[in-house]
Short mmCIF file of C-alpha atoms and ligand atoms in Angstrom, two decimals:
data_model
loop_
_atom_site.label_atom_id
_atom_site.label_comp_id
_atom_site.label_asym_id
_atom_site.label_seq_id
_atom_site.Cartn_x
_atom_site.Cartn_y
_atom_site.Cartn_z
CA MET A 6 -8.39 -4.88 -10.28
CA ALA A 7 -5.99 -5.85 -13.05
CA ASN A 8 -5.03 -9.46 -13.91
CA THR A 9 -1.49 -10.33 -12.50
CA SER A 10 -0.43 -13.13 -14.70
CA LEU A 11 1.33 -10.85 -17.13
CA LEU A 12 2.42 -11.88 -20.45
CA HIS A 13 3.87 -8.29 -21.16
CA ALA A 14 7.00 -6.45 -19.39
CA LYS A 15 6.32 -5.97 -15.74
CA ARG A 16 5.34 -2.23 -15.33
CA LEU A 17 5.23 -0.24 -12.11
CA LEU A 18 4.37 3.49 -11.39
CA LEU A 19 6.69 5.04 -8.72
CA GLY A 20 4.81 7.96 -7.13
CA LEU A 21 7.13 10.29 -5.12
CA THR A 22 5.59 12.59 -2.56
CA GLY A 23 7.32 15.20 -0.16
CA GLY A 24 9.64 13.87 2.15
CA ILE A 25 13.06 13.53 3.02
CA ALA A 26 12.98 9.65 2.15
CA ALA A 27 12.39 10.67 -1.36
CA TYR A 28 16.04 10.12 -2.03
CA LYS A 29 15.50 6.64 -1.44
CA ALA A 30 12.93 6.40 -4.37
CA ALA A 31 16.10 6.77 -6.58
CA GLU A 32 17.48 3.60 -5.32
CA ILE A 33 14.12 2.00 -5.49
CA ALA A 34 13.87 2.87 -9.12
CA ARG A 35 17.45 1.53 -9.81
CA LEU A 36 16.85 -1.65 -8.15
CA LEU A 37 13.57 -2.28 -9.99
CA ILE A 38 15.17 -1.53 -13.37
CA GLN A 39 17.96 -3.98 -12.59
CA GLU A 40 15.08 -6.77 -12.19
CA ASN A 41 13.54 -5.75 -15.63
CA ILE A 42 10.75 -3.76 -14.35
CA ASP A 43 9.71 -1.12 -16.26
CA VAL A 44 9.35 2.17 -13.84
CA GLN A 45 7.32 5.16 -14.60
CA PRO A 46 8.09 7.98 -11.99
CA VAL A 47 5.45 10.55 -11.12
CA MET A 48 6.23 13.13 -8.67
CA THR A 49 4.25 15.80 -6.64
CA LYS A 50 5.36 19.32 -6.34
CA SER A 51 6.57 18.81 -2.99
CA ALA A 52 8.66 15.71 -3.98
CA CYS A 53 10.47 17.84 -6.60
CA ARG A 54 11.76 19.98 -3.66
CA PHE A 55 13.56 16.90 -2.18
CA VAL A 56 14.94 15.21 -5.29
CA GLY A 57 15.30 16.50 -8.97
CA PRO A 58 13.12 15.06 -11.52
CA ALA A 59 16.13 14.63 -13.77
CA THR A 60 17.63 12.01 -11.42
CA LEU A 61 14.52 9.97 -11.61
CA GLN A 62 14.46 10.54 -15.49
CA ALA A 63 17.77 9.53 -15.99
CA LEU A 64 17.56 6.34 -13.80
CA THR A 65 14.26 5.08 -15.49
CA GLY A 66 14.90 6.48 -18.93
CA LYS A 67 11.20 7.95 -18.78
CA MET A 68 9.59 11.23 -18.86
CA VAL A 69 8.76 12.50 -15.23
CA PHE A 70 5.17 13.64 -14.80
CA SER A 71 3.94 15.74 -12.00
CA ASP A 72 1.48 18.24 -13.61
CA LEU A 73 -2.29 17.35 -13.83
CA TRP A 74 -2.29 19.69 -16.86
CA ASP A 75 0.66 18.15 -18.67
CA ASP A 76 0.21 19.15 -22.28
CA ARG A 77 2.77 16.47 -23.57
CA ILE A 78 -0.09 13.95 -23.32
CA ALA A 79 -2.02 14.02 -26.53
CA ASN A 80 -5.45 13.82 -24.87
CA ASN A 81 -4.50 15.77 -22.00
CA MET A 82 -5.67 12.89 -19.65
CA ALA A 83 -2.50 12.12 -17.82
CA HIS A 84 -4.11 10.83 -14.83
CA ILE A 85 -6.01 8.05 -16.95
CA ASN A 86 -3.46 7.34 -19.45
CA ILE A 87 -0.46 6.80 -16.97
CA SER A 88 -2.46 4.72 -14.66
CA ARG A 89 -3.85 2.47 -17.43
CA ASP A 90 -0.05 1.69 -18.45
CA VAL A 91 1.00 0.08 -15.30
CA ASP A 92 0.27 -3.29 -13.37
CA VAL A 93 1.06 -1.89 -10.04
CA ILE A 94 1.49 1.78 -8.15
CA LEU A 95 3.85 2.01 -5.38
CA ILE A 96 4.01 5.42 -3.53
CA ALA A 97 7.32 5.86 -1.77
CA PRO A 98 7.58 7.89 0.15
CA ALA A 99 3.99 8.52 1.19
CA SER A 100 3.60 11.59 3.21
CA ALA A 101 0.86 11.91 5.94
CA ASP A 102 -0.59 14.62 3.67
CA PHE A 103 -0.64 12.25 0.70
CA ILE A 104 -2.10 9.45 2.82
CA ALA A 105 -4.89 11.73 4.05
CA LYS A 106 -5.64 12.46 0.53
CA LEU A 107 -5.88 8.84 -0.65
CA ALA A 108 -8.05 7.88 2.25
CA ASN A 109 -10.52 10.49 1.49
CA GLY A 110 -10.80 10.51 -2.26
CA PHE A 111 -9.02 13.82 -2.94
CA ALA A 112 -7.74 14.37 -6.46
CA ASN A 113 -6.33 17.78 -6.61
CA ASP A 114 -2.72 16.88 -8.14
CA LEU A 115 -1.52 14.38 -10.79
CA LEU A 116 -0.57 11.74 -8.45
CA SER A 117 -3.75 11.67 -6.28
CA THR A 118 -5.78 11.75 -9.43
CA LEU A 119 -4.27 8.77 -10.93
CA CYS A 120 -4.46 6.70 -7.86
CA LEU A 121 -8.09 7.63 -7.52
CA ALA A 122 -8.50 6.67 -11.31
CA ARG A 123 -6.35 3.36 -11.03
CA ASP A 124 -7.34 -0.13 -12.27
CA CYS A 125 -4.48 -1.84 -10.58
CA PRO A 126 -3.22 -2.62 -6.87
CA LEU A 127 -1.77 0.30 -4.95
CA PHE A 128 1.26 -0.21 -2.36
CA VAL A 129 1.91 2.73 0.05
CA ALA A 130 5.14 3.28 1.70
CA PRO A 131 4.68 5.76 4.62
CA ALA A 132 7.49 8.06 5.88
CA MET A 133 6.98 10.87 8.52
CA ASN A 134 7.84 12.19 11.80
CA ARG A 135 6.74 9.85 14.64
CA GLN A 136 4.05 12.26 16.09
CA MET A 137 2.64 12.60 12.47
CA TRP A 138 2.61 8.77 12.37
CA GLU A 139 0.99 8.38 15.86
CA ASN A 140 -1.50 11.10 15.35
CA PRO A 141 -5.17 9.55 15.27
CA SER A 142 -5.94 11.21 12.19
CA THR A 143 -3.14 9.57 10.28
CA GLN A 144 -4.11 6.14 11.89
CA ARG A 145 -7.53 6.89 10.97
CA ASN A 146 -6.69 7.35 7.38
CA LEU A 147 -4.46 4.20 7.27
CA THR A 148 -7.35 2.39 8.56
CA LEU A 149 -9.65 3.56 5.94
CA LEU A 150 -6.79 2.67 3.30
CA ARG A 151 -6.33 -0.90 4.72
CA ARG A 152 -10.17 -1.28 4.49
CA ASP A 153 -10.08 0.03 0.67
CA GLY A 154 -7.57 -2.93 0.00
CA VAL A 155 -4.49 -0.52 -0.22
CA ILE A 156 -1.31 -2.38 1.06
CA ILE A 157 0.62 -0.28 3.56
CA LEU A 158 4.35 -1.40 3.63
CA GLY A 159 6.04 -0.46 6.83
CA PRO A 160 6.90 2.17 8.28
CA ALA A 161 10.01 1.12 10.25
CA GLU A 162 11.21 2.40 13.75
CA GLY A 163 14.43 4.24 14.08
CA ALA A 164 16.50 7.41 13.75
CA GLN A 165 14.48 10.14 11.91
CA ALA A 166 15.87 13.13 9.80
CA CYS A 167 14.32 15.62 12.44
CA GLY A 168 16.65 14.12 14.96
CA GLU A 169 13.74 12.20 16.84
CA THR A 170 13.45 8.41 17.19
CA GLY A 171 10.42 6.33 16.52
CA MET A 172 7.98 4.83 14.12
CA GLY A 173 7.71 6.49 10.68
CA ARG A 174 10.97 5.81 8.86
CA MET A 175 10.35 4.49 5.29
CA LEU A 176 11.29 0.79 4.75
CA GLU A 177 14.74 0.70 3.12
CA ALA A 178 14.72 0.46 -0.72
CA GLN A 179 15.78 -3.19 -0.76
CA GLU A 180 12.74 -4.23 1.46
CA LEU A 181 10.31 -2.37 -0.59
CA VAL A 182 11.68 -3.79 -3.83
CA LYS A 183 11.41 -7.60 -2.51
CA VAL A 184 7.67 -6.76 -1.89
CA ILE A 185 7.36 -5.68 -5.54
CA LEU A 186 9.11 -8.68 -6.97
CA SER A 187 6.98 -10.93 -4.78
CA PHE A 188 3.83 -9.26 -6.22
CA PHE A 189 5.05 -10.04 -9.76
CA GLN A 190 5.75 -13.78 -8.97
CA PRO A 191 3.11 -16.25 -10.18
CA LYS A 192 0.76 -17.25 -7.49
CA LEU A 193 1.48 -21.00 -7.77
CA LEU A 194 0.69 -21.81 -4.11
CA GLN A 195 -2.09 -19.47 -3.45
CA ASN A 196 -3.26 -20.00 0.08
CA LYS A 197 -1.45 -23.13 0.48
CA ARG A 198 -0.01 -23.70 3.97
CA VAL A 199 3.69 -24.49 3.77
CA LEU A 200 5.88 -25.41 6.59
CA ILE A 201 9.70 -25.17 6.16
CA THR A 202 12.70 -26.17 8.31
CA ALA A 203 15.93 -24.23 7.78
CA GLY A 204 19.34 -23.97 9.05
CA PRO A 205 21.43 -26.12 11.37
CA THR A 206 20.60 -27.38 14.81
CA TYR A 207 22.89 -27.02 17.86
CA GLU A 208 23.30 -29.97 20.19
CA ALA A 209 24.66 -28.82 23.62
CA ILE A 210 27.72 -30.67 25.20
CA ASP A 211 27.81 -28.32 27.99
CA ALA A 212 26.83 -25.02 29.13
CA ILE A 213 29.13 -23.25 26.46
CA ARG A 214 29.84 -26.07 23.89
CA GLY A 215 27.80 -27.92 21.33
CA ILE A 216 27.64 -30.06 18.07
CA THR A 217 26.37 -28.12 14.96
CA ASN A 218 27.18 -27.90 11.37
CA LEU A 219 28.17 -25.42 8.64
CA SER A 220 24.58 -25.01 7.20
CA SER A 221 23.98 -21.06 6.64
CA GLY A 222 20.24 -21.47 6.29
CA LYS A 223 20.13 -19.57 3.07
CA MET A 224 18.37 -22.19 1.12
CA GLY A 225 15.70 -22.84 3.66
CA TYR A 226 15.15 -18.96 3.85
CA SER A 227 15.27 -18.34 0.16
CA ILE A 228 12.46 -21.30 0.02
CA ALA A 229 10.47 -19.39 2.55
CA ARG A 230 10.64 -16.25 0.54
CA ALA A 231 9.65 -18.06 -2.85
CA ALA A 232 6.79 -19.87 -1.07
CA GLN A 233 5.58 -16.80 0.14
CA GLU A 234 5.94 -15.07 -3.06
CA ALA A 235 3.80 -17.86 -4.77
CA GLY A 236 0.88 -16.92 -2.34
CA ALA A 237 1.52 -19.59 0.31
CA LYS A 238 0.84 -18.87 3.92
CA VAL A 239 4.58 -19.89 5.24
CA THR A 240 5.72 -20.98 8.61
CA LEU A 241 9.58 -21.18 8.90
CA ILE A 242 11.06 -23.31 11.73
CA SER A 243 14.80 -21.99 11.94
CA GLY A 244 17.84 -23.13 13.69
CA PRO A 245 20.43 -20.53 14.65
CA VAL A 246 21.49 -18.64 11.65
CA CYS A 247 22.43 -14.97 10.86
CA LEU A 248 19.77 -14.02 8.38
CA GLU A 249 16.95 -11.68 8.35
CA SER A 250 13.38 -13.24 8.44
CA PRO A 251 11.73 -13.17 4.96
CA PHE A 252 9.04 -10.51 4.96
CA GLY A 253 5.32 -11.92 5.64
CA ILE A 254 6.02 -15.19 6.98
CA THR A 255 5.69 -16.65 10.48
CA GLN A 256 9.05 -17.70 11.89
CA ILE A 257 9.61 -20.04 14.98
CA ASN A 258 13.22 -20.10 16.16
CA ILE A 259 14.50 -23.30 17.76
CA VAL A 260 17.93 -24.49 18.79
CA SER A 261 18.20 -28.35 18.73
CA ALA A 262 16.73 -31.06 16.86
CA GLN A 263 14.34 -32.03 19.61
CA ASP A 264 13.20 -28.37 19.74
CA MET A 265 12.62 -28.59 15.90
CA LEU A 266 10.69 -31.97 16.26
CA VAL A 267 8.59 -30.25 18.93
CA ALA A 268 7.77 -26.99 16.89
CA VAL A 269 7.22 -29.49 13.60
CA LYS A 270 4.59 -31.68 15.62
CA LYS A 271 3.00 -28.53 16.55
CA GLU A 272 2.25 -27.12 13.14
CA ILE A 273 2.19 -30.03 10.72
CA SER A 274 -1.36 -31.07 11.12
CA ASN A 275 -2.21 -27.66 9.47
CA VAL A 276 -0.03 -27.75 6.65
CA ASP A 277 -0.38 -28.92 2.89
CA ILE A 278 3.56 -28.94 2.16
CA PHE A 279 6.35 -29.53 4.46
CA ILE A 280 9.82 -28.79 2.98
CA SER A 281 12.75 -30.13 5.18
CA ALA A 282 15.60 -27.83 4.46
CA ALA A 283 17.34 -27.94 7.73
CA ALA A 284 20.72 -29.61 8.39
CA VAL A 285 19.50 -31.51 11.38
CA ALA A 286 22.42 -32.96 13.60
CA ASP A 287 21.96 -36.66 13.56
CA PHE A 288 23.52 -37.04 16.99
CA LEU A 289 23.49 -35.62 20.33
CA PRO A 290 25.47 -36.04 23.43
CA ALA A 291 23.82 -38.80 25.82
CA LYS A 292 24.42 -36.51 28.76
CA ILE A 293 24.41 -32.64 28.89
CA SER A 294 26.60 -31.09 31.41
CA ASN A 295 24.96 -27.86 32.90
CA GLN A 296 28.47 -26.68 33.80
CA LYS A 297 31.49 -26.26 31.43
CA ILE A 298 33.34 -29.50 31.45
CA LYS A 299 36.70 -28.98 32.97
CA LYS A 300 40.08 -29.90 31.41
CA VAL A 301 40.89 -32.99 33.50
CA GLY A 302 43.52 -35.47 32.10
CA LYS A 303 44.21 -35.67 28.34
CA ASN A 304 41.38 -37.23 26.34
CA ILE A 305 37.68 -37.45 27.09
CA SER A 306 35.14 -39.47 25.10
CA LEU A 307 31.70 -38.21 24.42
CA LYS A 308 28.92 -40.65 23.98
CA LEU A 309 26.40 -39.82 21.17
CA VAL A 310 22.84 -41.01 20.67
CA SER A 311 20.75 -40.68 17.73
CA ASN A 312 18.31 -37.66 17.20
CA PRO A 313 14.77 -38.11 15.92
CA ASP A 314 14.47 -38.07 12.02
CA ILE A 315 11.96 -35.11 11.72
CA LEU A 316 11.32 -35.53 7.93
CA GLU A 317 10.58 -39.43 8.43
CA TYR A 318 8.14 -38.43 11.24
CA ALA A 319 6.32 -36.20 9.01
CA ALA A 320 6.34 -38.66 6.05
CA GLY A 321 5.11 -41.44 8.25
CA LEU A 322 2.03 -39.72 9.59
CA SER A 323 -1.28 -41.19 8.66
CA LYS A 324 -2.27 -38.06 6.48
CA PRO A 325 1.17 -36.76 5.65
CA PRO A 326 1.51 -33.40 3.92
CA PHE A 327 3.33 -33.19 0.64
CA CYS A 328 6.93 -33.80 1.95
CA VAL A 329 10.04 -32.63 0.24
CA GLY A 330 13.51 -33.48 1.48
CA PHE A 331 17.07 -32.25 0.86
CA ALA A 332 19.87 -34.59 0.37
CA ALA A 333 23.41 -32.79 1.32
CA GLU A 334 26.14 -35.48 -0.04
CA THR A 335 29.74 -35.24 -0.35
CA GLU A 336 29.87 -38.17 -2.64
CA ASN A 337 27.63 -40.39 -4.76
CA LEU A 338 25.08 -37.68 -5.16
CA GLU A 339 22.57 -39.23 -7.14
CA LYS A 340 22.63 -42.81 -5.65
CA ASN A 341 22.59 -41.34 -2.03
CA ALA A 342 19.66 -38.97 -2.90
CA LYS A 343 17.58 -41.69 -4.73
CA ASP A 344 18.02 -44.03 -1.83
CA LYS A 345 17.06 -41.41 0.67
CA ARG A 346 13.80 -40.53 -1.08
CA ILE A 347 12.84 -44.12 -1.05
CA LYS A 348 14.08 -44.83 2.56
CA LYS A 349 12.19 -41.60 3.68
CA LYS A 350 9.01 -42.23 1.58
CA ILE A 351 8.89 -38.89 0.17
CA PRO A 352 7.60 -37.78 -3.23
CA LEU A 353 10.51 -35.22 -3.90
CA ILE A 354 13.97 -34.70 -2.98
CA ALA A 355 16.49 -32.09 -3.89
CA ALA A 356 20.10 -33.23 -3.81
CA ASN A 357 22.97 -31.11 -3.74
CA LEU A 358 26.86 -31.34 -3.10
CA ALA A 359 27.40 -30.21 0.45
CA GLN A 360 30.89 -28.83 -0.33
CA ASP A 361 29.59 -26.63 -3.29
CA THR A 362 26.60 -25.50 -1.57
CA ILE A 363 27.09 -24.91 2.23
CA GLY A 364 27.29 -21.18 2.98
CA SER A 365 27.25 -20.20 -0.78
CA ASP A 366 24.89 -17.85 -2.38
CA GLU A 367 24.55 -20.13 -5.10
CA SER A 368 23.67 -23.92 -5.63
CA THR A 369 23.02 -26.52 -8.32
CA LEU A 370 20.29 -28.85 -7.44
CA ILE A 371 19.02 -32.19 -8.90
CA LEU A 372 15.30 -32.93 -8.01
CA PHE A 373 14.30 -36.71 -7.84
CA ASP A 374 10.62 -37.58 -8.00
CA ASP A 375 8.46 -40.47 -9.41
CA LYS A 376 9.32 -39.34 -13.02
CA GLY A 377 12.95 -39.32 -12.52
CA LYS A 378 15.61 -36.81 -12.47
CA HIS A 379 15.44 -33.04 -13.08
CA LEU A 380 18.61 -30.94 -13.11
CA LEU A 381 18.35 -27.23 -11.84
CA HIS A 382 21.43 -25.55 -13.37
CA LYS A 383 23.69 -23.47 -10.94
CA ALA A 384 22.02 -20.22 -10.00
CA PRO A 385 21.41 -18.01 -6.97
CA LYS A 386 19.44 -19.74 -4.24
CA ILE A 387 16.49 -17.38 -4.52
CA VAL A 388 16.28 -18.61 -8.20
CA GLN A 389 16.55 -22.10 -7.28
CA ALA A 390 14.02 -21.79 -4.52
CA ARG A 391 11.44 -20.23 -7.10
CA ARG A 392 12.41 -23.15 -9.47
CA LEU A 393 11.67 -25.74 -6.71
CA ILE A 394 8.27 -24.26 -5.90
CA ASN A 395 7.37 -24.19 -9.28
CA HIS A 396 8.23 -28.14 -9.51
CA ILE A 397 6.40 -28.47 -6.27
CA SER A 398 3.30 -26.73 -7.58
CA LEU A 399 3.32 -29.28 -10.69
CA LEU A 400 3.49 -32.26 -8.32
CA TYR A 401 1.18 -31.05 -5.61
CA LYS A 402 -2.43 -31.13 -6.69
CA LYS A 403 -5.17 -30.72 -4.13
N1 CTP B 20 16.51 -34.70 8.31
C1 CTP B 20 15.76 -34.78 9.44
N2 CTP B 20 15.91 -35.13 10.57
C2 CTP B 20 17.25 -35.79 10.83
C3 CTP B 20 18.06 -35.76 9.86
C4 CTP B 20 17.68 -35.39 8.51
O1 CTP B 20 14.46 -34.21 9.23
N3 CTP B 20 17.59 -35.90 12.01
C5 CTP B 20 15.96 -34.33 6.88
C6 CTP B 20 16.70 -33.11 6.37
O2 CTP B 20 16.12 -32.01 6.77
C7 CTP B 20 16.85 -33.49 4.85
C8 CTP B 20 16.74 -34.96 4.80
O3 CTP B 20 16.28 -35.42 6.16
O4 CTP B 20 15.63 -33.08 4.35
C9 CTP B 20 18.19 -35.69 4.73
O5 CTP B 20 19.15 -35.01 5.30
P1 CTP B 20 20.75 -35.51 5.21
O6 CTP B 20 21.36 -34.74 6.47
O7 CTP B 20 21.02 -35.27 3.92
O8 CTP B 20 20.55 -37.09 5.63
P2 CTP B 20 20.52 -37.92 6.65
O9 CTP B 20 19.11 -38.49 6.63
O10 CTP B 20 20.88 -37.30 7.92
O11 CTP B 20 21.40 -39.16 6.37
P3 CTP B 20 23.19 -38.97 6.22
O12 CTP B 20 23.56 -38.06 7.39
O13 CTP B 20 23.50 -40.49 6.59
O14 CTP B 20 23.40 -38.61 4.77
#
C-alpha cells in the first residue's frame, strides 16, 4: 500500500457508481477541493445517468474518465495511470452491483479495473435500498471486502429515495469528507490510548434545577477528533452538550463531576494520555432535593461543597498517564495557568481566556510546559486541537 506520509499535494480518486446518491458526490468533490485535496473523478456508465460528468468536471477542474478504452490516455492504460496518480480511492456512492464486483475481483469497466490494479487504500460508501443492503449476498460481499482491508463507511439508516425506510442511505458528504481528512493527517499518536473529558458538568440542586457552566464542549470534541485522526484509540467522557459524537471514538456520557470521576477511574489505567478539557463544576449542593424546591419565603441559601478535582486525581496516580490540563481564566491568564500546572503536577497545560473562547468556534491557546510558553495563534478549534496533538506527540515519548 502507498506511503501515507505525503510530501506532495493530497490526491484522491472519487469513483461514482449508479445510484441516486450520486448527486451527493458533487458536494463531496466540492468539500474536498476546499480542503486542498486534488480530486480525480471516475464514473461508471450508470453513474453518468444520475449526474452529468460536466458537473464533476466543473467542480474538480479535471477530465472525467469513465471508459476503459479512453484514447485520451497516451499508452491506453487508463486503469494503471489513474490509480498510480492518487493516494486514496473513495467510491461514493458504491452500488450493490459494484460492491459485488469489488469483492470478487471483477474488472469489466474502468472503475472496477483501476480498483483491482490499485496501490493505495480503498474506501467504499455503500448506497442502496434496504433489502439490497440486507440481502445475504451483499453482506457476504462486504465481509470479503473488509477481510481484504477495504474500509466500508456507513451506510446510515433513514428515508430512502424509493420511499422505504431502513439501512442503506449513503453517509452525508460532510461525514465522508471528515474520514478522508482524517486519513490524510499524520499518524502522530498511532495506537496510543487517549482519554479525553469534555463539556460542562451539571450538579443537581433539585429535580429540575442545577449548577452548570457555559462550556460548549467544542474544544474537547475537536481534540477527540484530532487524536483519532492522529491514529489514537480515543475514549471521550462527555458532559451534557449538543454536539455530534466524533466518528470512530468510544463515548461515555455523564452528567455530574462525580459521574465523570467514576468514568475516569474506570478508564484511566488503560490510557497513555489523559486530556482534561472538561469544565468541571468546582462545587455541588450539599443536599440534593428529590422534589422541586418550592418558593417559600423570600430568600434561600444553598450550601455548596467541593467536587473532586479529576485532573489532580489522575496526575497523582502512582503511574499517571501523560496528563494535559486546560486553564480557562478571565484574568491574569499566564500567571494563573503557570500556577495551575505546578499545583496540578502536570507536564502540559493549555491556557485560554474564558470570555473569548467559551461557545466560540475559534480560540487562541497558550501552552505551558517545562520548556516555557508556546503561543497557538487564533484558529478554528479543530486546527488548535491538531496543533495541541502535535505538541503532545513531541513531549510524549514512550
Ligand atoms: N478540573 C478537574 N476537576 C475539577 C476542576 C477542574 O479535572 N473539579 C480540570 C479541568 O478539566 C482543567 C483544569 O482542571 O483541565 C483546570 O480547570 P479550571 O476550571 O481552569 O481550574 P480549577 O482547577 O477549577 O481552578 P479555578 O476554578 O480556581 O480557576
